[in-house]
Amino acid sequence: MGTKPEAFNSYREKMNERLLGAENNKVIKRIFNVDTNAYLEGQLPVKTKEMLGLVASMVLRCDDCIRYHLIKCHENGMTEAELMEVMGIANLVGGTIVIPHTRRAVEFWDELNA
Amino acid sequence: MGTKPEAFNSYREKMNERLLGAENNKVIKRIFNVDTNAYLEGQLPVKTKEMLGLVASMVLRCDDCIRYHLIKCHENGMTEAELMEVMGIANLVGGTIVIPHTRRAVEFWDELNA
Amino acid sequence: MGTKPEAFNSYREKMNERLLGAENNKVIKRIFNVDTNAYLEGQLPVKTKEMLGLVASMVLRCDDCIRYHLIKCHENGMTEAELMEVMGIANLVGGTIVIPHTRRAVEFWDELNA
Amino acid sequence: MGTKPEAFNSYREKMNERLLGAENNKVIKRIFNVDTNAYLEGQLPVKTKEMLGLVASMVLRCDDCIRYHLIKCHENGMTEAELMEVMGIANLVGGTIVIPHTRRAVEFWDELNA
Amino acid sequence: MGTKPEAFNSYREKMNERLLGAENNKVIKRIFNVDTNAYLEGQLPVKTKEMLGLVASMVLRCDDCIRYHLIKCHENGMTEAELMEVMGIANLVGGTIVIPHTRRAVEFWDELNA
Amino acid sequence: MGTKPEAFNSYREKMNERLLGAENNKVIKRIFNVDTNAYLEGQLPVKTKEMLGLVASMVLRCDDCIRYHLIKCHENGMTEAELMEVMGIANLVGGTIVIPHTRRAVEFWDELNA
């Protein structure tokens, strides 16, 4: 059932190019720009911000968003022990409907570490 | 990752028949009826109503609902420039968790135009 | 139970000033900017865009967002007959949990017309 | 912070009359009709159906919908011990964001029993 | 498009083992424990509790949660006529965005009865 | 429109006592227990965990949950500059429907600092 990081990234890039290359897409383009800025180093370190993005994606139950932030958290040194605590809060606040997304999250996490 | 319009339509029709042919399904049947009526020409033109259905489906992040309304918007003459504005509002109001659905929406849109 | 348009507007303005005057608020400020741009006249007229914002706010069940777009729709000439069709689609797509927000919406609409 | 059953009912009735008396409201009217039918005695008893409506309203976090189904569950003989089990499932599936709604639900329940 | 009960169960079990075998997973483990307890026979029979879990999963639009509760409802003797009433309430309260999940639910239900 | 920290806390405590003192409330009681444990110092510091709870509460748009985590973040030394970054991510991921909750959040934050 899983989605591999490579397939995820290449689809994401292909469709982002399609969207950012379209005419009359100013609002979408600006949202993409803000998105890049929101996770830059600031008062909070990048790793913390990416964990904030991860927990928000989990409680909103967006698998692709979860995968994206898992990649970024992984790049920024989040450990599996930390991931478990983030996922604990997500499942507690968001309820057991978050469990299926947690299963897919940990499967993707294992791919990132493979 | 995409779903082709033909596959989408045939699965949808097969399962709608299954549901509408079941016993004791009165509530579901009536919801399907109201659904048909809500998008008929009225004070607002069909195209506007279908764009309302599209933006609602996007912020609620229902890929199949998005695909259905994309087909209807396409049939009723929505242009890509208009689609971009609808998607801009959906991503703004609903947030970046709508982006993955926007990617799949534009992929399906391209299939409709192929 | 209602909220009057004046009270709504003055609270909204006071808190927007507070937010936009805060330090280190760049992301929020930019989201406010995109928000203004998304509803400007474009391929779609302002009235249609505001109805898109209204239906999105209804299915996401945000009373303050509904009130804001009701003000804008009212300013841009949406009739009550058109409002009923927008609310019909919102209640159909979003379900009966939208009904309490519809009650408060129509109460606010009546205040706007008082 | 509470809302009394009488205030809840009178506001609900006043605004339902307003909505059902409006012109061009066919979709909303039909949704109200289906709503009445869905909770009638069928294969499942009314009490079970109202508990289904209650748990759905709780996980979707709609206070007014919760209040409405609490009134109906109360009329149909749901005990407090049963309510606790329904609320347990709602808080488990929907997560701790359901807790504030559970507090208001039990406050309303106490008013119904006062 | 369907997911077979066997594939669903084996993926679910594999990933649950992965999660429950991880270090520093205390919160997740305890949520899994509460989950087991919430659906045990109590003041309400297991079948009723599973239908409550099913309707909650439907309005929250979690396909895997729906499949899990369909298995449990099926084991506990829910009939198709009863399923239709549960699905009617789910589609009414949650709106037409629940329809695609209803299609997949009835497809999975047919697999369980095959 | 605001809710003062004292009123928030006393209502919360009164209703928690009511819930935890009820009969047959085992599931709810255990969820409250897990809730306490999830935010204890672990691999991640309490402050980070409370910010995770805050951002989750914001994107899920639960005012009372936001207030609770604001109190905890405040107690654990979160600065206003950090709050702005958390709120930036919440409004970006969750969309402009989070703005009204952001207004009420900053009003409550000001009360906490008064």
XYZ file of C-alpha atoms in Angstrom:
684
model
C 0.000 0.000 0.000
C 2.967 2.245 0.546
C 4.255 5.167 -1.462
C 8.032 5.288 -1.949
C 9.870 8.584 -1.329
C 11.118 8.696 -4.955
C 7.654 8.257 -6.462
C 6.276 10.792 -4.017
C 8.916 13.373 -4.875
C 8.758 12.974 -8.628
C 4.961 13.237 -8.787
C 5.042 16.223 -6.453
C 7.661 18.006 -8.554
C 5.939 17.262 -11.857
C 2.602 18.610 -10.678
C 4.120 21.626 -8.900
C 5.768 22.569 -12.201
C 2.429 22.170 -13.947
C 0.707 24.417 -11.392
C 3.444 27.050 -11.186
C 3.677 27.172 -14.980
C -0.034 27.761 -15.504
C -1.474 31.130 -16.461
C -3.503 33.204 -14.027
C -2.151 31.293 -10.997
C -1.013 34.262 -8.895
C -2.782 33.278 -5.677
C -1.478 29.706 -5.777
C 2.038 30.936 -6.573
C 2.006 33.285 -3.589
C 0.739 30.560 -1.252
C 3.660 28.386 -2.404
C 6.010 31.275 -1.617
C 4.629 31.810 1.890
C 4.885 28.046 2.394
C 8.632 28.163 1.774
C 9.123 31.090 4.142
C 7.090 29.708 7.030
C 9.523 26.866 7.684
C 12.774 28.883 7.500
C 14.954 29.230 10.605
C 13.487 31.933 12.844
C 12.827 32.242 16.550
C 12.115 28.533 16.353
C 14.607 26.146 14.742
C 13.749 24.474 11.414
C 13.395 21.079 13.098
C 10.751 22.373 15.527
C 8.872 24.104 12.709
C 8.876 20.927 10.635
C 7.529 18.971 13.617
C 4.780 21.605 13.926
C 4.002 21.072 10.238
C 4.031 17.316 10.781
C 1.617 17.304 13.716
C -0.713 19.734 11.898
C -0.674 17.450 8.827
C -1.393 14.402 10.975
C -4.415 15.809 12.792
C -5.743 17.119 9.458
C -5.068 13.655 8.051
C -3.264 14.608 4.860
C -0.959 11.703 3.887
C 1.008 13.675 1.299
C 1.554 16.562 3.728
C 2.699 14.043 6.365
C 5.161 12.520 3.883
C 6.555 15.926 2.950
C 7.156 16.932 6.574
C 8.597 13.502 7.413
C 11.217 14.072 4.694
C 12.016 17.496 6.144
C 12.056 16.292 9.774
C 14.351 13.448 8.730
C 16.711 15.849 6.955
C 16.769 18.037 10.071
C 17.697 15.261 12.454
C 14.446 14.248 14.120
C 14.966 10.862 15.784
C 12.473 8.004 15.839
C 11.996 8.527 19.576
C 10.989 12.122 18.858
C 8.731 11.017 16.005
C 6.893 8.703 18.405
C 6.161 11.637 20.727
C 4.912 13.805 17.866
C 2.712 10.938 16.660
C 1.472 10.364 20.217
C 0.246 13.955 20.462
C -1.288 13.775 16.971
C -3.229 10.598 17.803
C -4.320 11.953 21.150
C -5.535 15.358 19.909
C -6.885 14.067 16.581
C -8.256 10.726 17.811
C -8.060 7.181 16.531
C -8.975 8.287 12.996
C -5.337 9.387 12.859
C -4.137 5.784 13.362
C -4.331 4.720 9.679
C -2.273 7.797 8.756
C 0.186 6.891 11.522
C 0.623 3.429 9.997
C 1.374 4.919 6.593
C 3.628 7.549 8.200
C 5.807 4.977 9.911
C 5.979 2.913 6.718
C 7.240 5.989 4.832
C 9.642 6.780 7.696
C 11.100 3.283 7.333
C 11.580 3.889 3.597
C 13.447 7.113 4.390
C 15.770 5.179 6.662
C 16.197 2.217 4.307
C -0.996 8.145 -9.233
C -3.780 9.540 -11.329
C -7.311 8.297 -11.858
C -8.590 8.462 -15.433
C -12.046 9.965 -16.099
C -13.297 6.670 -17.613
C -12.246 4.574 -14.607
C -13.698 7.187 -12.287
C -17.037 7.227 -14.083
C -17.435 3.492 -14.430
C -16.651 2.788 -10.761
C -18.979 5.597 -9.700
C -21.832 4.289 -11.841
C -21.366 0.675 -10.769
C -21.436 1.528 -7.072
C -24.295 4.040 -7.419
C -26.361 1.260 -9.019
C -25.443 -1.052 -6.148
C -26.499 1.578 -3.583
C -29.679 2.686 -5.343
C -30.693 -0.931 -5.921
C -30.320 -1.946 -2.265
C -33.278 -2.507 0.040
C -34.109 -0.074 2.843
C -32.075 2.724 1.268
C -34.696 5.490 1.308
C -32.572 8.156 3.001
C -29.613 7.621 0.665
C -31.924 7.641 -2.367
C -33.446 10.949 -1.322
C -30.036 12.519 -0.725
C -29.065 11.485 -4.268
C -32.258 13.151 -5.537
C -31.600 16.417 -3.719
C -28.046 16.272 -5.061
C -29.338 16.280 -8.623
C -31.688 19.190 -7.971
C -29.213 21.434 -6.180
C -27.089 21.930 -9.289
C -29.925 22.648 -11.766
C -30.164 26.060 -13.408
C -31.791 28.495 -10.976
C -31.080 32.036 -9.883
C -27.457 31.064 -10.376
C -26.275 29.472 -13.633
C -25.197 25.795 -13.645
C -21.563 26.766 -14.178
C -21.510 28.929 -11.041
C -23.217 26.209 -9.013
C -20.699 23.632 -10.187
C -17.830 25.959 -9.225
C -19.465 26.293 -5.779
C -19.563 22.484 -5.573
C -15.928 22.345 -6.689
C -14.604 24.812 -4.121
C -16.622 23.104 -1.351
C -15.177 19.723 -2.390
C -11.655 21.146 -2.433
C -11.729 22.684 1.041
C -13.319 19.469 2.363
C -10.579 17.569 0.534
C -12.670 14.940 -1.209
C -10.805 13.841 -4.369
C -13.762 12.002 -5.899
C -16.078 14.960 -5.283
C -13.468 17.247 -6.880
C -13.277 14.969 -9.927
C -17.044 14.897 -10.278
C -17.374 18.681 -10.196
C -14.372 19.118 -12.525
C -16.230 17.006 -15.111
C -19.341 19.151 -14.666
C -17.439 22.460 -14.712
C -15.649 21.306 -17.867
C -18.934 20.393 -19.542
C -20.312 23.819 -18.617
C -17.465 25.788 -20.111
C -15.235 26.690 -17.171
C -11.860 27.782 -18.522
C -8.466 26.934 -17.034
C -8.001 30.573 -16.046
C -11.244 30.371 -14.067
C -10.211 27.041 -12.551
C -7.014 28.659 -11.284
C -9.035 31.317 -9.458
C -11.344 28.734 -7.901
C -8.313 26.699 -6.814
C -6.649 29.851 -5.462
C -9.608 30.535 -3.176
C -9.780 26.869 -2.118
C -6.075 26.785 -1.180
C -6.312 30.117 0.608
C -9.417 29.322 2.674
C -8.560 25.662 3.227
C -4.799 26.023 3.613
C -1.811 24.164 2.221
C -3.364 20.794 3.079
C -5.447 21.448 -0.046
C -2.303 21.474 -2.233
C -2.054 17.678 -2.738
C -5.706 17.656 -3.844
C -4.947 20.574 -6.171
C -2.168 18.540 -7.798
C -4.506 15.620 -8.394
C -7.257 18.018 -9.559
C -5.085 19.565 -12.237
C -3.897 16.117 -13.359
C -7.536 15.048 -13.781
C -8.313 18.341 -15.536
C -5.542 17.610 -18.025
C -7.048 14.179 -18.653
C -10.401 15.812 -19.375
C -8.734 18.045 -21.940
C -6.623 15.297 -23.499
C -27.610 34.632 20.184
C -26.781 36.792 17.217
C -23.748 38.899 16.476
C -24.476 42.347 15.027
C -22.496 43.516 11.959
C -21.081 46.508 13.884
C -19.804 44.399 16.795
C -18.389 41.885 14.326
C -16.557 44.535 12.335
C -15.120 46.436 15.281
C -13.782 43.313 16.991
C -12.350 42.076 13.691
C -10.601 45.394 13.023
C -9.240 45.723 16.549
C -7.719 42.249 16.529
C -6.407 42.547 12.952
C -4.546 45.695 14.023
C -3.151 43.824 17.013
C -1.959 40.955 14.778
C -0.588 43.120 11.968
C 1.190 45.366 14.458
C 2.956 42.500 16.232
C 6.646 41.756 15.767
C 7.842 38.695 13.861
C 4.463 38.249 12.128
C 5.684 38.035 8.519
C 3.874 34.823 7.586
C 0.547 36.025 8.981
C 0.965 39.394 7.262
C 1.572 37.732 3.909
C -1.432 35.456 4.312
C -3.565 38.561 4.943
C -2.139 40.075 1.749
C -2.920 37.030 -0.381
C -6.396 37.020 1.163
C -7.054 40.511 -0.177
C -5.818 39.608 -3.653
C -7.747 36.361 -4.031
C -11.115 38.112 -4.076
C -10.228 40.909 -6.532
C -11.972 41.087 -9.905
C -10.326 38.601 -12.274
C -11.580 36.045 -14.758
C -14.419 35.610 -12.305
C -16.389 38.618 -11.030
C -16.017 39.698 -7.371
C -19.556 38.548 -6.575
C -18.847 34.998 -7.762
C -15.575 34.900 -5.844
C -17.299 36.058 -2.672
C -19.944 33.360 -3.107
C -17.100 30.840 -3.484
C -15.628 32.176 -0.226
C -19.058 31.953 1.392
C -19.756 28.347 0.435
C -16.225 27.325 1.494
C -16.737 29.041 4.868
C -20.092 27.324 5.318
C -18.914 23.779 4.668
C -15.896 24.433 6.933
C -18.356 25.809 9.472
C -16.586 29.037 10.382
C -19.227 31.540 11.572
C -16.938 34.567 11.450
C -15.760 33.677 7.926
C -19.417 33.263 6.885
C -20.261 36.695 8.321
C -17.341 38.305 6.519
C -18.323 36.862 3.141
C -22.009 37.674 3.736
C -21.011 41.333 4.133
C -19.002 41.172 0.907
C -21.693 39.282 -1.032
C -24.261 41.812 0.176
C -22.075 44.729 -0.945
C -21.688 43.068 -4.351
C -25.378 42.610 -4.978
C -26.087 38.985 -4.094
C -29.847 38.576 -3.704
C -31.586 36.482 -1.062
C -32.735 34.065 -3.763
C -29.100 33.554 -4.732
C -28.083 33.202 -1.081
C -30.628 30.401 -0.690
C -29.022 28.493 -3.570
C -25.526 28.939 -2.132
C -26.768 27.775 1.267
C -28.558 24.830 -0.357
C -25.297 23.611 -1.899
C -23.413 24.196 1.366
C -25.931 22.166 3.387
C -26.023 19.414 0.785
C -22.255 19.004 0.398
C -21.443 19.667 4.052
C -24.441 17.920 5.621
C -26.891 18.824 8.347
C -24.081 19.935 10.667
C -24.104 23.062 8.490
C -27.696 23.856 9.518
C -26.856 25.693 12.794
C -24.407 27.877 10.847
C -27.131 28.478 8.243
C -29.476 29.719 10.978
C -26.855 32.149 12.244
C -26.003 33.154 8.664
C -29.568 34.109 7.818
C -29.887 35.999 11.112
C -26.779 38.028 10.206
C -28.098 38.504 6.674
C -31.290 39.983 8.121
C -29.193 42.373 10.218
C -27.361 43.483 7.066
C -30.687 44.248 5.433
C -32.219 45.929 8.492
C -21.164 29.513 29.399
C -24.118 27.172 29.058
C -27.101 27.336 26.760
C -30.436 26.442 28.354
C -32.746 23.992 26.534
C -35.532 26.616 26.322
C -33.294 29.260 24.733
C -31.879 26.644 22.389
C -35.298 25.476 21.269
C -36.830 28.900 20.790
C -33.912 30.211 18.715
C -33.884 27.014 16.671
C -37.611 27.240 15.968
C -37.544 30.941 15.120
C -34.717 30.534 12.620
C -36.130 27.318 11.119
C -39.361 29.234 10.433
C -37.351 32.008 8.831
C -35.500 29.524 6.602
C -38.515 27.390 5.684
C -40.558 30.518 4.939
C -37.995 32.001 2.560
C -38.423 32.001 -1.198
C -36.314 29.786 -3.464
C -35.342 27.478 -0.585
C -36.273 24.143 -2.155
C -32.959 22.372 -1.498
C -32.851 23.406 2.157
C -36.502 22.406 2.624
C -35.851 18.963 1.199
C -32.784 18.453 3.396
C -34.957 19.292 6.412
C -37.471 16.687 5.221
C -34.867 13.957 4.812
C -33.549 14.897 8.253
C -36.929 14.110 9.806
C -37.188 10.776 8.011
C -33.698 9.529 8.804
C -34.406 9.261 12.534
C -37.806 7.523 12.305
C -38.217 3.983 13.677
C -36.867 1.523 11.117
C -34.683 -1.551 11.279
C -32.936 0.301 14.084
C -34.919 1.761 16.994
C -35.239 5.555 17.335
C -33.006 5.552 20.414
C -30.146 3.882 18.543
C -30.543 6.252 15.598
C -30.451 9.264 17.898
C -27.279 7.933 19.526
C -25.801 7.569 16.030
C -26.739 11.205 15.370
C -25.223 12.191 18.707
C -21.875 10.496 18.164
C -21.673 11.899 14.617
C -22.378 15.392 15.960
C -19.758 15.000 18.664
C -16.899 13.912 16.390
C -17.862 16.706 13.965
C -17.912 19.039 16.962
C -21.216 20.785 16.374
C -22.558 21.972 19.764
C -26.053 22.756 18.498
C -26.321 19.361 16.757
C -25.141 17.701 19.998
C -27.802 19.574 21.968
C -30.525 18.583 19.531
C -29.638 14.883 19.680
C -29.246 15.012 23.479
C -32.853 16.223 23.696
C -33.976 13.386 21.430
C -31.861 10.738 23.216
C -33.266 11.950 26.529
C -36.843 11.730 25.236
C -36.146 8.195 24.035
C -34.828 6.927 27.328
C -31.042 7.000 26.967
C -29.527 6.703 30.453
C -26.508 8.617 31.720
C -24.510 5.382 31.804
C -25.268 4.934 28.104
C -24.420 8.568 27.398
C -21.000 8.047 28.982
C -20.289 5.167 26.587
C -21.375 7.190 23.560
C -19.190 10.082 24.721
C -16.301 7.684 25.350
C -16.403 6.488 21.743
C -16.765 10.069 20.463
C -13.725 11.256 22.421
C -11.679 8.232 21.417
C -12.447 8.382 17.678
C -12.489 12.182 17.469
C -9.678 12.899 19.930
C -9.233 15.318 22.800
C -10.548 18.226 20.709
C -13.952 16.667 21.461
C -13.464 17.237 25.221
C -14.700 20.878 25.300
C -17.843 19.774 23.459
C -18.231 16.916 25.962
C -18.125 19.419 28.823
C -20.855 21.510 27.219
C -22.823 18.350 26.360
C -22.893 17.130 29.943
C -23.857 20.619 31.149
C -26.813 20.598 28.732
C -27.681 17.044 29.783
C -27.844 18.209 33.401
C -30.211 21.008 32.361
C -32.438 18.449 30.643
C -32.589 16.473 33.869
C -33.060 19.502 36.134
C -10.311 0.480 -6.744
C -11.332 -1.763 -3.902
C -9.316 -3.055 -0.960
C -9.878 -6.703 -0.077
C -10.472 -7.624 3.591
C -7.358 -9.890 3.614
C -5.039 -7.177 2.283
C -6.563 -4.684 4.689
C -6.082 -6.953 7.692
C -2.538 -8.038 6.877
C -1.296 -4.481 6.285
C -3.050 -3.309 9.447
C -1.502 -6.080 11.547
C 1.989 -5.622 10.109
C 2.017 -1.877 10.798
C 0.401 -2.224 14.239
C 3.224 -4.611 15.185
C 5.743 -2.092 13.896
C 4.155 0.696 15.957
C 3.622 -1.308 19.130
C 7.164 -2.693 18.906
C 8.801 0.726 18.633
C 10.650 2.376 21.489
C 9.233 5.406 23.305
C 5.693 4.715 22.064
C 3.858 4.823 25.395
C 1.150 7.298 24.366
C 0.302 5.414 21.182
C 0.270 2.104 23.055
C -2.162 3.463 25.624
C -4.449 4.873 22.941
C -4.521 1.409 21.345
C -5.477 -0.031 24.741
C -8.323 2.424 25.309
C -9.479 1.668 21.769
C -9.907 -2.004 22.640
C -11.814 -1.202 25.828
C -14.213 1.344 24.335
C -15.969 -1.257 22.171
C -16.371 -3.981 24.829
C -19.864 -5.016 25.948
C -21.127 -2.457 28.458
C -24.422 -0.657 28.998
C -24.639 -0.726 25.219
C -24.183 -3.976 23.291
C -21.064 -4.488 21.156
C -23.099 -4.257 17.949
C -24.449 -0.821 18.873
C -20.988 0.389 19.851
C -19.529 -0.814 16.562
C -22.281 1.002 14.663
C -21.396 4.136 16.645
C -17.765 3.644 15.594
C -18.888 3.107 12.013
C -21.004 6.257 11.764
C -18.241 8.315 13.424
C -15.711 6.929 10.914
C -18.026 7.705 8.016
C -18.677 11.343 8.894
C -14.943 11.791 9.553
C -14.351 10.109 6.190
C -11.683 7.609 7.189
C -11.870 4.635 4.774
C -9.650 2.366 6.863
C -11.641 3.123 10.028
C -14.864 2.401 8.096
C -13.454 -0.935 6.910
C -12.407 -1.902 10.419
C -15.844 -1.177 11.898
C -17.592 -2.886 8.959
C -15.663 -6.063 9.816
C -16.702 -5.756 13.461
C -20.342 -4.891 12.673
C -20.452 -7.868 10.298
C -19.055 -10.188 12.979
C -21.662 -8.907 15.411
C -24.618 -9.534 13.167
C -25.440 -6.155 11.633
C -27.728 -6.745 8.633
C -27.539 -4.910 5.309
C -30.854 -3.224 6.084
C -29.330 -1.866 9.294
C -26.161 -0.831 7.446
C -28.295 1.209 5.035
C -29.817 3.138 7.949
C -26.407 3.814 9.496
C -25.118 4.991 6.113
C -28.231 7.143 5.636
C -27.542 9.008 8.870
C -23.831 9.335 8.017
C -24.583 10.833 4.589
C -27.231 13.133 5.995
C -25.188 14.488 8.908
C -21.869 14.505 7.025
C -23.184 15.550 3.612
C -22.581 14.349 0.080
C -18.814 14.322 0.597
C -19.519 11.065 2.465
C -20.914 9.447 -0.725
C -17.533 8.314 -2.173
C -16.739 6.651 1.170
C -20.200 5.039 1.116
C -19.426 3.549 -2.300
C -16.171 2.072 -1.029
C -17.897 0.927 2.177
C -20.557 -1.043 0.325
C -17.908 -2.554 -1.950
C -15.973 -3.748 1.110
C -19.219 -4.983 2.695
C -19.868 -7.093 -0.420
C -16.359 -8.558 -0.106
C -17.104 -9.500 3.516
C -20.226 -11.321 2.366
C -18.594 -12.976 -0.660
C -16.198 38.617 22.785
C -13.253 37.357 24.797
C -13.093 34.691 27.453
C -10.970 35.540 30.482
C -8.427 32.971 31.730
C -10.170 32.781 35.144
C -13.613 32.084 33.675
C -12.071 29.564 31.272
C -10.267 27.711 34.066
C -13.157 27.614 36.518
C -15.655 26.314 33.936
C -13.120 23.749 32.731
C -12.445 22.512 36.269
C -16.108 22.370 37.237
C -17.076 20.313 34.194
C -14.007 18.059 34.411
C -15.031 17.217 37.996
C -18.557 16.484 36.783
C -17.225 14.180 34.035
C -14.598 12.419 36.148
C -17.105 11.943 38.973
C -19.740 10.321 36.757
C -20.444 6.594 36.784
C -19.451 4.337 33.906
C -16.937 6.862 32.569
C -13.902 4.589 32.250
C -13.024 5.426 28.651
C -13.223 9.181 29.222
C -11.172 8.868 32.412
C -8.437 6.975 30.610
C -8.334 9.497 27.769
C -7.858 12.241 30.389
C -4.981 10.208 31.844
C -3.235 9.735 28.513
C -3.736 13.451 27.894
C -1.723 14.284 31.009
C 1.080 11.903 30.075
C 1.462 13.003 26.451
C 2.725 16.452 27.402
C 5.237 15.382 30.077
C 8.956 16.002 29.526
C 10.333 13.285 27.240
C 12.630 13.246 24.241
C 11.029 16.584 23.437
C 10.859 19.348 26.052
C 7.472 20.315 27.544
C 7.519 23.654 25.727
C 7.881 21.987 22.323
C 5.132 19.494 23.134
C 2.796 22.279 24.203
C 3.510 24.147 20.945
C 2.670 20.919 19.081
C -0.613 20.785 21.026
C -1.231 24.438 20.225
C -0.702 24.145 16.473
C -2.848 20.983 16.359
C -5.618 22.811 18.235
C -5.391 25.784 15.889
C -5.666 23.829 12.631
C -8.535 21.829 14.161
C -10.057 25.157 15.218
C -10.895 24.359 18.822
C -10.886 27.651 20.794
C -10.927 26.005 24.214
C -8.058 23.665 23.266
C -6.118 26.699 21.958
C -6.702 28.523 25.253
C -5.545 25.556 27.282
C -2.303 25.174 25.325
C -1.702 28.944 25.364
C -1.775 28.790 29.177
C 0.694 25.908 29.150
C 2.974 27.486 26.521
C 2.943 30.703 28.546
C 3.869 28.841 31.735
C 6.724 27.133 29.878
C 8.272 30.319 28.560
C 7.061 30.600 24.971
C 7.676 34.162 23.785
C 5.322 36.228 21.635
C 7.814 36.030 18.761
C 7.630 32.233 18.970
C 3.840 32.341 19.216
C 3.733 34.341 15.975
C 5.698 31.605 14.183
C 3.441 28.869 15.533
C 0.384 30.869 14.468
C 1.951 31.499 11.057
C 2.305 27.760 10.423
C -1.232 27.110 11.737
C -2.762 29.722 9.406
C -0.714 28.511 6.457
C -1.459 24.799 6.855
C -5.042 25.275 8.044
C -5.968 28.229 5.844
C -7.719 31.528 6.439
C -10.527 29.818 8.370
C -7.955 29.723 11.186
C -7.800 33.553 11.273
C -10.836 34.084 13.556
C -9.335 31.599 16.028
C -6.009 33.459 15.753
C -7.761 36.701 16.723
C -9.293 35.088 19.786
C -5.982 33.372 20.596
C -4.039 36.621 20.647
C -6.758 38.264 22.743
C -6.457 35.453 25.297
C -2.651 35.677 25.134
C -2.898 39.378 26.000
C -5.088 38.490 28.992
C -2.456 36.009 30.158
C 0.155 38.772 30.016
C -2.039 41.441 31.610
